[in-house]
Short mmCIF file of C-alpha atoms in Angstrom, two decimals:
data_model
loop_
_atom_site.label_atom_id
_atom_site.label_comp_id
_atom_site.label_asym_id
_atom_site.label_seq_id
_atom_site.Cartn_x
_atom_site.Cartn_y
_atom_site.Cartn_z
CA UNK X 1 31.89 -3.94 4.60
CA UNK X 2 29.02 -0.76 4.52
CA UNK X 3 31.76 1.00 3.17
CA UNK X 4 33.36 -1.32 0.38
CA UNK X 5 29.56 -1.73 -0.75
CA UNK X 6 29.45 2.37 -0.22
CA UNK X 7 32.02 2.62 -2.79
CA UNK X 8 31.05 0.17 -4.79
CA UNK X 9 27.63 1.80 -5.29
CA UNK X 10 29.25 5.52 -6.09
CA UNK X 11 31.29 3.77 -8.53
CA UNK X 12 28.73 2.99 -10.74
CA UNK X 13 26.13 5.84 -10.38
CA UNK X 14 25.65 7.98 -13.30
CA UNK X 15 23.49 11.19 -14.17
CA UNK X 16 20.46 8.81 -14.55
CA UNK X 17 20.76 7.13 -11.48
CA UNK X 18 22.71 9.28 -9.27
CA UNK X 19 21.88 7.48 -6.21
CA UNK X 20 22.80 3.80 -7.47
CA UNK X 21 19.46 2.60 -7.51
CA UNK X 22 19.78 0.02 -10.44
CA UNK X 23 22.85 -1.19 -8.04
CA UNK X 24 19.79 -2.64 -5.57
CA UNK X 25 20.19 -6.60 -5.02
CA UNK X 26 17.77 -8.11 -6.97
CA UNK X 27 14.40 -9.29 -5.18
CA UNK X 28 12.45 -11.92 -6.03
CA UNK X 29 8.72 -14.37 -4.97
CA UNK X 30 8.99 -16.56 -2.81
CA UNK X 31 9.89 -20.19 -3.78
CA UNK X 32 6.54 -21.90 -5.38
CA UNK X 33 4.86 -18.54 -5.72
CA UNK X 34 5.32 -17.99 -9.41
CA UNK X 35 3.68 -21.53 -10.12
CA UNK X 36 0.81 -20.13 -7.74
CA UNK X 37 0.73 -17.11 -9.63
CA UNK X 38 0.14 -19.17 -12.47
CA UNK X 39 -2.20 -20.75 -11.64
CA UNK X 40 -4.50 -18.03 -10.53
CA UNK X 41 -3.81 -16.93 -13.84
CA UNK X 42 -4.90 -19.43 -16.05
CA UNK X 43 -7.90 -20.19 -13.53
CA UNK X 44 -8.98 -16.29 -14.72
CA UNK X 45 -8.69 -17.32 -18.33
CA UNK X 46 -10.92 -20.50 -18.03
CA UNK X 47 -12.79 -18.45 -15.87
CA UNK X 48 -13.24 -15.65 -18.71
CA UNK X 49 -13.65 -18.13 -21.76
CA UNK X 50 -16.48 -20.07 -19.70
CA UNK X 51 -17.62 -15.96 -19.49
CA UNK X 52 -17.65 -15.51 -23.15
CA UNK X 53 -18.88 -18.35 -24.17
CA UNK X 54 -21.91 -17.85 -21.47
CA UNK X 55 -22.42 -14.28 -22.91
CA UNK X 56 -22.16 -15.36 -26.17
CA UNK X 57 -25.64 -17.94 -25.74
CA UNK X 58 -26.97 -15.28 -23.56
CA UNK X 59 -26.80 -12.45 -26.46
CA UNK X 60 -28.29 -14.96 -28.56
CA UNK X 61 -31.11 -15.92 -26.30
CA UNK X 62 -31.62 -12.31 -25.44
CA UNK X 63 -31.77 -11.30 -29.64
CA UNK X 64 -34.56 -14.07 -29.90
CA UNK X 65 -36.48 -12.93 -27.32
CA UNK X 66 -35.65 -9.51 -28.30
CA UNK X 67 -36.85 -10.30 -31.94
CA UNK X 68 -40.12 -12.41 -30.84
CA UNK X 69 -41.10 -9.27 -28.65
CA UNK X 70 -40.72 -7.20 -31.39
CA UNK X 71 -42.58 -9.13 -33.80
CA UNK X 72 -45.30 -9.78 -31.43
CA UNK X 73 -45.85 -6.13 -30.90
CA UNK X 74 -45.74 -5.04 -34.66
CA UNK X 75 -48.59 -7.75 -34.96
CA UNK X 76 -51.35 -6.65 -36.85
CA UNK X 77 -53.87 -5.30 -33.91
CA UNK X 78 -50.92 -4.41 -31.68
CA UNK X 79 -52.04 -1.91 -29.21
CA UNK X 80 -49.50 1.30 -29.03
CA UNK X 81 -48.83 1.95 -25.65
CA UNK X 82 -50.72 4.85 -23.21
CA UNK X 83 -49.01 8.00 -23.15
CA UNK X 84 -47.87 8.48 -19.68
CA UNK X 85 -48.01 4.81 -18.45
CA UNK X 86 -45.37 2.90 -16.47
CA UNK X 87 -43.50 0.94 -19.12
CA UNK X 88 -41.84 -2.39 -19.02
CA UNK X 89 -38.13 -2.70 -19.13
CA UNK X 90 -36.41 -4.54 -21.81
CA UNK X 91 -35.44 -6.67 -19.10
CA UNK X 92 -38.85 -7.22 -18.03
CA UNK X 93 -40.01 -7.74 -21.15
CA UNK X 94 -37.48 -10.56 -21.95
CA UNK X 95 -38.22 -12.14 -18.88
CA UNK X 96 -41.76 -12.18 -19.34
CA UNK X 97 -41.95 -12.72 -22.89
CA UNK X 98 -43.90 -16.57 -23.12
CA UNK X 99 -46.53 -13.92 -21.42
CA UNK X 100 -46.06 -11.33 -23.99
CA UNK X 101 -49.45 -9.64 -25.25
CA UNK X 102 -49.82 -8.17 -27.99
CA UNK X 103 -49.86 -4.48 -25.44
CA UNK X 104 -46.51 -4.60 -25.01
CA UNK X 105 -44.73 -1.70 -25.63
CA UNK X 106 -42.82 -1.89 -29.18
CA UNK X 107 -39.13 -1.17 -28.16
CA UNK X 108 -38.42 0.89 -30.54
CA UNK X 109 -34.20 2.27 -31.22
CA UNK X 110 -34.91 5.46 -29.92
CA UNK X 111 -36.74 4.11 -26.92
CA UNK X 112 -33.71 1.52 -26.25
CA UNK X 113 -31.27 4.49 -26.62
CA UNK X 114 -32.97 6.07 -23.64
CA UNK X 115 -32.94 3.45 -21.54
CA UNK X 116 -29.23 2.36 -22.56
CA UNK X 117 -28.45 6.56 -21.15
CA UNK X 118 -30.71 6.29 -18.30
CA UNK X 119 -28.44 2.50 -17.53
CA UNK X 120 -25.27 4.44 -17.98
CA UNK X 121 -26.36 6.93 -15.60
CA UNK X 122 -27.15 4.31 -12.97
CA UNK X 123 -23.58 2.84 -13.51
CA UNK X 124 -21.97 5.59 -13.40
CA UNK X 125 -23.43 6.23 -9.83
CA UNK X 126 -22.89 2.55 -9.04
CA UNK X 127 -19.27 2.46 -10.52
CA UNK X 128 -18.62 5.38 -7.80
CA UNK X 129 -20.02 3.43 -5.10
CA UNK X 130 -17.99 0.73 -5.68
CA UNK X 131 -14.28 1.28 -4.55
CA UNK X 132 -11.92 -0.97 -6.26
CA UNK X 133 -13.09 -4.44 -7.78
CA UNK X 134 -11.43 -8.17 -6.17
CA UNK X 135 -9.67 -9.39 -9.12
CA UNK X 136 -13.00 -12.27 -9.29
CA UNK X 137 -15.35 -9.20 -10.30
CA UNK X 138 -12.45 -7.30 -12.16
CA UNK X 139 -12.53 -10.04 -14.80
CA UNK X 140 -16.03 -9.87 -15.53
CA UNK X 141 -16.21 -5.73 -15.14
CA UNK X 142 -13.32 -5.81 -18.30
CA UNK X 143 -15.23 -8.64 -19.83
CA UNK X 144 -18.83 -7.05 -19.84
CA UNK X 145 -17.05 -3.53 -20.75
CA UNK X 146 -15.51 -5.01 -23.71
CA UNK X 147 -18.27 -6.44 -25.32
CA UNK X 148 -20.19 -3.26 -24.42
CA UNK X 149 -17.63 -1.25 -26.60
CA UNK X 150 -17.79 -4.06 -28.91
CA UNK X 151 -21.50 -3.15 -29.34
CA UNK X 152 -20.94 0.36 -29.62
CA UNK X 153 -18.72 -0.12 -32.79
CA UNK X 154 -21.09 -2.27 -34.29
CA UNK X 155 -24.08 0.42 -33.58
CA UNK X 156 -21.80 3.15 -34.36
CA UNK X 157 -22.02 1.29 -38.35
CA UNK X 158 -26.23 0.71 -37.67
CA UNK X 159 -27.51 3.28 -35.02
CA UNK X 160 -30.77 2.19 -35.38
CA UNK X 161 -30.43 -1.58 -34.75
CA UNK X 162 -32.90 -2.63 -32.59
CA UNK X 163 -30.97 -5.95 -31.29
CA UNK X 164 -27.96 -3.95 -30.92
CA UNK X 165 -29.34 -1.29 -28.38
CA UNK X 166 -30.82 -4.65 -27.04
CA UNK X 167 -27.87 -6.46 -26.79
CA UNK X 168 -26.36 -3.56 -25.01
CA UNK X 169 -29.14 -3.00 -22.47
CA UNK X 170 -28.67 -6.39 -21.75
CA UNK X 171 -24.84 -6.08 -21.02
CA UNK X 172 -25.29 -3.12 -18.88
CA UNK X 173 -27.73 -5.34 -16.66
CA UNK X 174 -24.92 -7.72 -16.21
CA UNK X 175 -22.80 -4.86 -15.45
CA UNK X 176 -25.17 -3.41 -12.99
CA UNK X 177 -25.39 -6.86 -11.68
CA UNK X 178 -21.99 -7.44 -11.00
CA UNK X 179 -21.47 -3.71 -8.75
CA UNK X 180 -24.33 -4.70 -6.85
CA UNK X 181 -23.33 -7.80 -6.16
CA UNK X 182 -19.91 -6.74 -4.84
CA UNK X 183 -21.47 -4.55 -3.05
CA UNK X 184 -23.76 -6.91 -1.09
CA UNK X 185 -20.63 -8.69 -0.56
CA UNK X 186 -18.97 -5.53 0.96
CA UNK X 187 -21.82 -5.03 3.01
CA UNK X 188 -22.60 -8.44 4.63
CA UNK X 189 -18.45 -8.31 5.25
CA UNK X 190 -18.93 -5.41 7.28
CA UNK X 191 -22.47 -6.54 8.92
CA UNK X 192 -20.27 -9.90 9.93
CA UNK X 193 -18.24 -7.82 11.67
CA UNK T 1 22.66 2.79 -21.28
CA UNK T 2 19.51 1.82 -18.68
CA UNK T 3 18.62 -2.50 -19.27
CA UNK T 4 15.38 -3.15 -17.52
CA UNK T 5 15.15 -6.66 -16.44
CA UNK T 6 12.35 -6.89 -18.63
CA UNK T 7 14.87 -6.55 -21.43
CA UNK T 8 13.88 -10.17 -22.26
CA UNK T 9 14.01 -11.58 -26.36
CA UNK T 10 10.65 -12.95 -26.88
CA UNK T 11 10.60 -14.57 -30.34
CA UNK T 12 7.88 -13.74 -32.85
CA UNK T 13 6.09 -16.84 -32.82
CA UNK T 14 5.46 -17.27 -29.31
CA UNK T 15 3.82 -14.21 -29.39
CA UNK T 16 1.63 -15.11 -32.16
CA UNK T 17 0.42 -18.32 -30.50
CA UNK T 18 0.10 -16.18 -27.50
CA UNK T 19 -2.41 -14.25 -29.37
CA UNK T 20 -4.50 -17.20 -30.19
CA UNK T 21 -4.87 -18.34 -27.18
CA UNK T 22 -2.21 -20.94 -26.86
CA UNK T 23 -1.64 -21.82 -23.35
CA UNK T 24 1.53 -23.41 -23.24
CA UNK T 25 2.82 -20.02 -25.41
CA UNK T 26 1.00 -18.08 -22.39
CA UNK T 27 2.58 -19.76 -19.88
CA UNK T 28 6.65 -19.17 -21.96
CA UNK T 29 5.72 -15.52 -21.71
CA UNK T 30 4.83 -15.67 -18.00
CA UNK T 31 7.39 -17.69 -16.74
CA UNK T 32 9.75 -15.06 -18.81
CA UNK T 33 8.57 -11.85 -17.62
CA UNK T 34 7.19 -12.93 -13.99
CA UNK T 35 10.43 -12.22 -11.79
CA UNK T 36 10.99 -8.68 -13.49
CA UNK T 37 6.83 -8.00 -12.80
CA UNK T 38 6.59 -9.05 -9.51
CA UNK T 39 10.01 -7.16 -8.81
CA UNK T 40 9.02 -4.06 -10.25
CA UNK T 41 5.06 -4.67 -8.41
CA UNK T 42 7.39 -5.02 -5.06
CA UNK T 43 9.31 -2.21 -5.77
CA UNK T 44 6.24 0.17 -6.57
CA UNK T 45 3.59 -1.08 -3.81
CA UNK T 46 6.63 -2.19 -1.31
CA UNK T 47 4.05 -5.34 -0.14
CA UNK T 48 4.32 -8.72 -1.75
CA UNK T 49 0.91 -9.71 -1.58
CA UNK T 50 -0.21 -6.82 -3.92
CA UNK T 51 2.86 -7.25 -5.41
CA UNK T 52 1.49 -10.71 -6.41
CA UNK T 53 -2.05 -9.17 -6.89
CA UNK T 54 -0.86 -6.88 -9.36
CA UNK T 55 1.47 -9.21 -11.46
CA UNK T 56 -1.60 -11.17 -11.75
CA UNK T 57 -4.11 -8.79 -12.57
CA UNK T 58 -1.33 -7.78 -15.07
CA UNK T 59 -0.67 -11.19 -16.93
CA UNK T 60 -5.06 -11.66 -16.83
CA UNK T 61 -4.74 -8.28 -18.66
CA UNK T 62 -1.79 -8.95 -20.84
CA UNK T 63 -3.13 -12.04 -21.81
CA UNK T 64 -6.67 -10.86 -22.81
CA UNK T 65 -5.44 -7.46 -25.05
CA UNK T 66 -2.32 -9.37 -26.63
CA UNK T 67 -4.01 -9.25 -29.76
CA UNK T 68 -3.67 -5.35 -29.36
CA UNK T 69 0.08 -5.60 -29.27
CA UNK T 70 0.63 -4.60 -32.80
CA UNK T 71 4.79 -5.70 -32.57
CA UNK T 72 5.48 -2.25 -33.08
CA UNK T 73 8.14 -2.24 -30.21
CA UNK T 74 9.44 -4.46 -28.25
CA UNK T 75 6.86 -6.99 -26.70
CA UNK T 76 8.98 -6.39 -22.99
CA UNK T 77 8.02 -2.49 -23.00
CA UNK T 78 4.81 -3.12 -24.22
CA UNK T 79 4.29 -5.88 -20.90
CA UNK T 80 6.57 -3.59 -18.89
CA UNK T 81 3.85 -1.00 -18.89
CA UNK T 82 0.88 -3.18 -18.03
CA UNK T 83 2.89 -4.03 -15.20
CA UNK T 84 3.94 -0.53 -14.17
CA UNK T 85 0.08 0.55 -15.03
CA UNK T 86 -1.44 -2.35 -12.98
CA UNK T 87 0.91 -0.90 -10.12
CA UNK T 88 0.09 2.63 -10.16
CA UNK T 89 -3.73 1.81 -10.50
CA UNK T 90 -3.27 -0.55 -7.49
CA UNK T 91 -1.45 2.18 -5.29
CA UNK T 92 -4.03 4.65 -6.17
CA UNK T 93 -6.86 2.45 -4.54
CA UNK T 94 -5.04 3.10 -1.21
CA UNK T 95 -2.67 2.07 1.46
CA UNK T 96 -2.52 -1.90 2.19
CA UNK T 97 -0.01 -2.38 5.23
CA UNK T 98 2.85 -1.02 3.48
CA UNK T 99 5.52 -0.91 6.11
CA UNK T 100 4.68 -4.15 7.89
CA UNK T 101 4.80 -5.72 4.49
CA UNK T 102 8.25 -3.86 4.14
CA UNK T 103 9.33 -5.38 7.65
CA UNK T 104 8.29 -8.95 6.45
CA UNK T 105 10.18 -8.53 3.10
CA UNK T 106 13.64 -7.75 5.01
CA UNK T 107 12.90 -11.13 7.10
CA UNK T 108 12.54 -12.86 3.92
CA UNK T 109 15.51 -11.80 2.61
CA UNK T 110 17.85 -13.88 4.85
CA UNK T 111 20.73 -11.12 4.31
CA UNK T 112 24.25 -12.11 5.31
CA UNK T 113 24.89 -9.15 7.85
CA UNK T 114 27.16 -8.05 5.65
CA UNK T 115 24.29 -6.59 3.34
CA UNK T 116 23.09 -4.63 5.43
CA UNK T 117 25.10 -1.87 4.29
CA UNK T 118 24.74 0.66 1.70
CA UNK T 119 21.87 -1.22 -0.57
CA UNK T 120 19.80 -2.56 2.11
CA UNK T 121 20.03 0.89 3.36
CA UNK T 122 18.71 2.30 0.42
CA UNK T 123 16.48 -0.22 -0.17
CA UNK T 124 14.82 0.74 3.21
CA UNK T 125 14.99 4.14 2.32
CA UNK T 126 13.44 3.77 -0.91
CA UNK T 127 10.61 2.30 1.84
CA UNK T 128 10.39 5.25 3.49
CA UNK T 129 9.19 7.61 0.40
CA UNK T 130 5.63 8.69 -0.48
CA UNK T 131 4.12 5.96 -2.75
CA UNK T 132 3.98 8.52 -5.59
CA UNK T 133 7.96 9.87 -4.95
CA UNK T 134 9.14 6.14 -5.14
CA UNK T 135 7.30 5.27 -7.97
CA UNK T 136 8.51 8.09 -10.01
CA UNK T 137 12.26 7.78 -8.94
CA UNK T 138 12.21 3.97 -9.78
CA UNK T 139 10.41 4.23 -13.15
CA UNK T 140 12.92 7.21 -14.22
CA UNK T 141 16.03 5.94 -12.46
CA UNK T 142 16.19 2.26 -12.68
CA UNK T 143 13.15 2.09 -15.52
CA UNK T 144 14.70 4.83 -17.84
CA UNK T 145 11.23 6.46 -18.68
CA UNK T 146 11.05 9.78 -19.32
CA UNK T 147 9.41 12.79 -17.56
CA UNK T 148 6.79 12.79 -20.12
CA UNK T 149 6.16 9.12 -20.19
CA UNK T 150 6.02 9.13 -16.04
CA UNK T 151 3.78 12.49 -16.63
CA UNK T 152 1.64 10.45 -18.48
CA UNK T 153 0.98 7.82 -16.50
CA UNK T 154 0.35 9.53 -13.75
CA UNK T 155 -1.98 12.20 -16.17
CA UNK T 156 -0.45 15.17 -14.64
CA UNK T 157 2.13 17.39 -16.17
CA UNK T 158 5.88 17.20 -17.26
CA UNK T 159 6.77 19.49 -14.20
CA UNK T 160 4.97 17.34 -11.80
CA UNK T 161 7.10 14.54 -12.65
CA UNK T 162 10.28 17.01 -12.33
CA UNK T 163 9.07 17.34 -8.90
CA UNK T 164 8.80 14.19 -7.49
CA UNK T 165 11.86 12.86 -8.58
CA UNK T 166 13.51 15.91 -7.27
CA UNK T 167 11.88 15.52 -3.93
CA UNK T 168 12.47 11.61 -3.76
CA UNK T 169 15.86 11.98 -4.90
CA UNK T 170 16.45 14.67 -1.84
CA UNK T 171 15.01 12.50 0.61
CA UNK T 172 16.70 9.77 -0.46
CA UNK T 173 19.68 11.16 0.12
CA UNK T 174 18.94 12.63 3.10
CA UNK T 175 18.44 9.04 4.56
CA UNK T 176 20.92 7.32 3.33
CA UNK T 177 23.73 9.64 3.91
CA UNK T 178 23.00 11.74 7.16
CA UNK T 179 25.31 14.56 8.20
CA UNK T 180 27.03 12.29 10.66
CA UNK T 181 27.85 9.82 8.58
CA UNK T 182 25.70 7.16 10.24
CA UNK T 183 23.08 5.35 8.64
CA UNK T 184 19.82 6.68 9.47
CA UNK T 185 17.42 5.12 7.17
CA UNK T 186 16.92 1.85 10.15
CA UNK T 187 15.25 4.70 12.39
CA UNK T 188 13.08 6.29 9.39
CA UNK T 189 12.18 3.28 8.58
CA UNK T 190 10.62 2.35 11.57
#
């Protein structure tokens, strides 16, 4: 029988397949698998819309806070900040922006630009660190790195948009967010060990 | 003439409800193109658990850049090589039990014993091969992509893709048909 199956695979080789690969029996899932598959699928999608929609309110919560900051600090009698003092993140700043005085540094594009390089940096080291993302995380790392790029075009057309470099600040955070998080995760796996 | 068994007609309006989001559209296209994905994901990583990883990172892809698929070419090339991409990106990460998987794929099989001849020899040799060999002899032999597509993928050059397949193809025949003329690829494959 090896041999009748021998021959039958030298019959039908050719230059391209000289071995009679493409004459392999075909393999398939398991039984029930594909509807599994499916499933995991569409779970991802939900899972991404409920994402988008999330980061859509969050951009716009993070622009209004963004803008109030900014309005508060070009108040008339806004203080401009020290030379050499510690600064508050944009992050910081949003977060503690009910408290807002009128001191608070006035984030200007250039400074955001800064901080969005001195985020990238931190990534970058971060994206390293991280070796290979669970499918869970991989959604959000393509989901968060879209709408980053989707930022950059529309500050590419308006470089010095304030709420843009703000918007993006506040992506990389989630960004940053998500490595570390997967890496806690890593890390209490291998302290359970 | 190479057919991949993605080969599949996908008509023109699926694909644009696809792109808006339409769910039962989504699922058409995945209940279409899931055997050839996972096949080709099996074939690659030779484990079906990343074989299933990978078709589904794939679809979760496919699904959220359709509305980059301009209809340029045929939609099946264009999924093909999310597929192929997801696969290669996968294998790159690193090892993940690929010859128990391999092992636990031949019990699944439930093969008459009259199989086990030439293909499931093959088959199991195709096992056998460096991640890297295999994948470039199954997307040029079986695929029908071309050194400079497979170079591409892989970001390396032409001649490294000349290589590989060279190399696989030699070792593949050095399994399957030893000097003797007995089978050897059931004691390489270990």
């Amino acid at each position: 029988m090896s041999a009748r199956i021998l021959m039958m695979n030298i019959s039908t080789q050719t230059s391209d397949d000289p071995l009679g690969l493409r004459e392999l029996p075909d393999i398939g899932p398991e039984a029930g698998r594909m509807e599994d598959d499916w499933a995991a699928v569409q779970a991802a999608l939900d899972e991404q819309g409920q994402v988008r929609r999330q980061r859509w309110l969050g951009g716009l919560a993070a622009a209004a806070v963004l803008a109030v900051v900014v309005l508060v600090a070009r108040m008339p009698g806004a203080q401009a900040p020290e030379m050499g003092a510690e600064q508050p993140s944009i992050v910081q700043q949003a977060s503690e922006a009910p408290a807002a005085q009128p001191q608070v540094a006035e984030p200007g594009a250039e400074e955001l630009m800064a901080m969005s390089q001195g985020m990238e940096r931190q990534l970058r080291f971060l994206r390293d660190e991280v070796d290979g993302l669970p499918p869970g995380f991989l959604i959000y790392q393509v989901e968060l790195q879209d709408l980053i790029s989707q930022v950059d075009d529309a500050i590419s057309l308006d470089p010095e948009s304030e709420d843009l470099w703000g918007q993006r600040l506040g992506l990389q955070m989630d960004l940053m967010k998500l490595y570390r998080s997967h890496l806690r995760r890593d890390h209490s796996g291998l302290a359970s060990l | 003439m190479t057919t991949s068994p993605f080969d599949i007609p996908v008509d023109d309006l699926t694909i644009a409800r696809a792109q808006k989001g339409d769910r039962e559209a989504c699922g058409r296209l995945f209940r279409d193109f899931h055997q050839p994905a996972w096949s080709v994901a099996m074939r690659l990583c030779q484990c079906r658990e990343t074989a299933h990883e990978v078709t589904q990172e794939a679809f979760i892809t496919a699904f959220r850049r359709l509305k980059q698929f301009r209809g340029d070419a045929p939609f099946w090339g264009w999924m093909r090589r999310v597929v192929i991409n997801h696969a290669i990106s996968t294998l790159r990460k690193g090892p993940k039990g690929v010859v128990v998987e391999l092992e636990d794929h031949h019990v699944h099989e439930e093969a008459p014993q009259e199989r086990v001849g030439q293909s499931m020899d093959l088959e199991a040799a195709l096992a056998c091969l460096d991640e890297v060999d295999r994948a470039v002899v199954w997307l040029h032999d079986v695929e029908g992509y071309s050194h400079v597509e497979i170079a591409g993928m892989y970001e390396q050059s032409e001649s490294f893709s000349k290589t590989r397949l060279s190399r696989a193809r030699a070792k593949l025949r050095e399994l399957v048909q030893p000097a003797s003329g007995q089978v050897a690829v059931g004691e390489a494959g270990g």
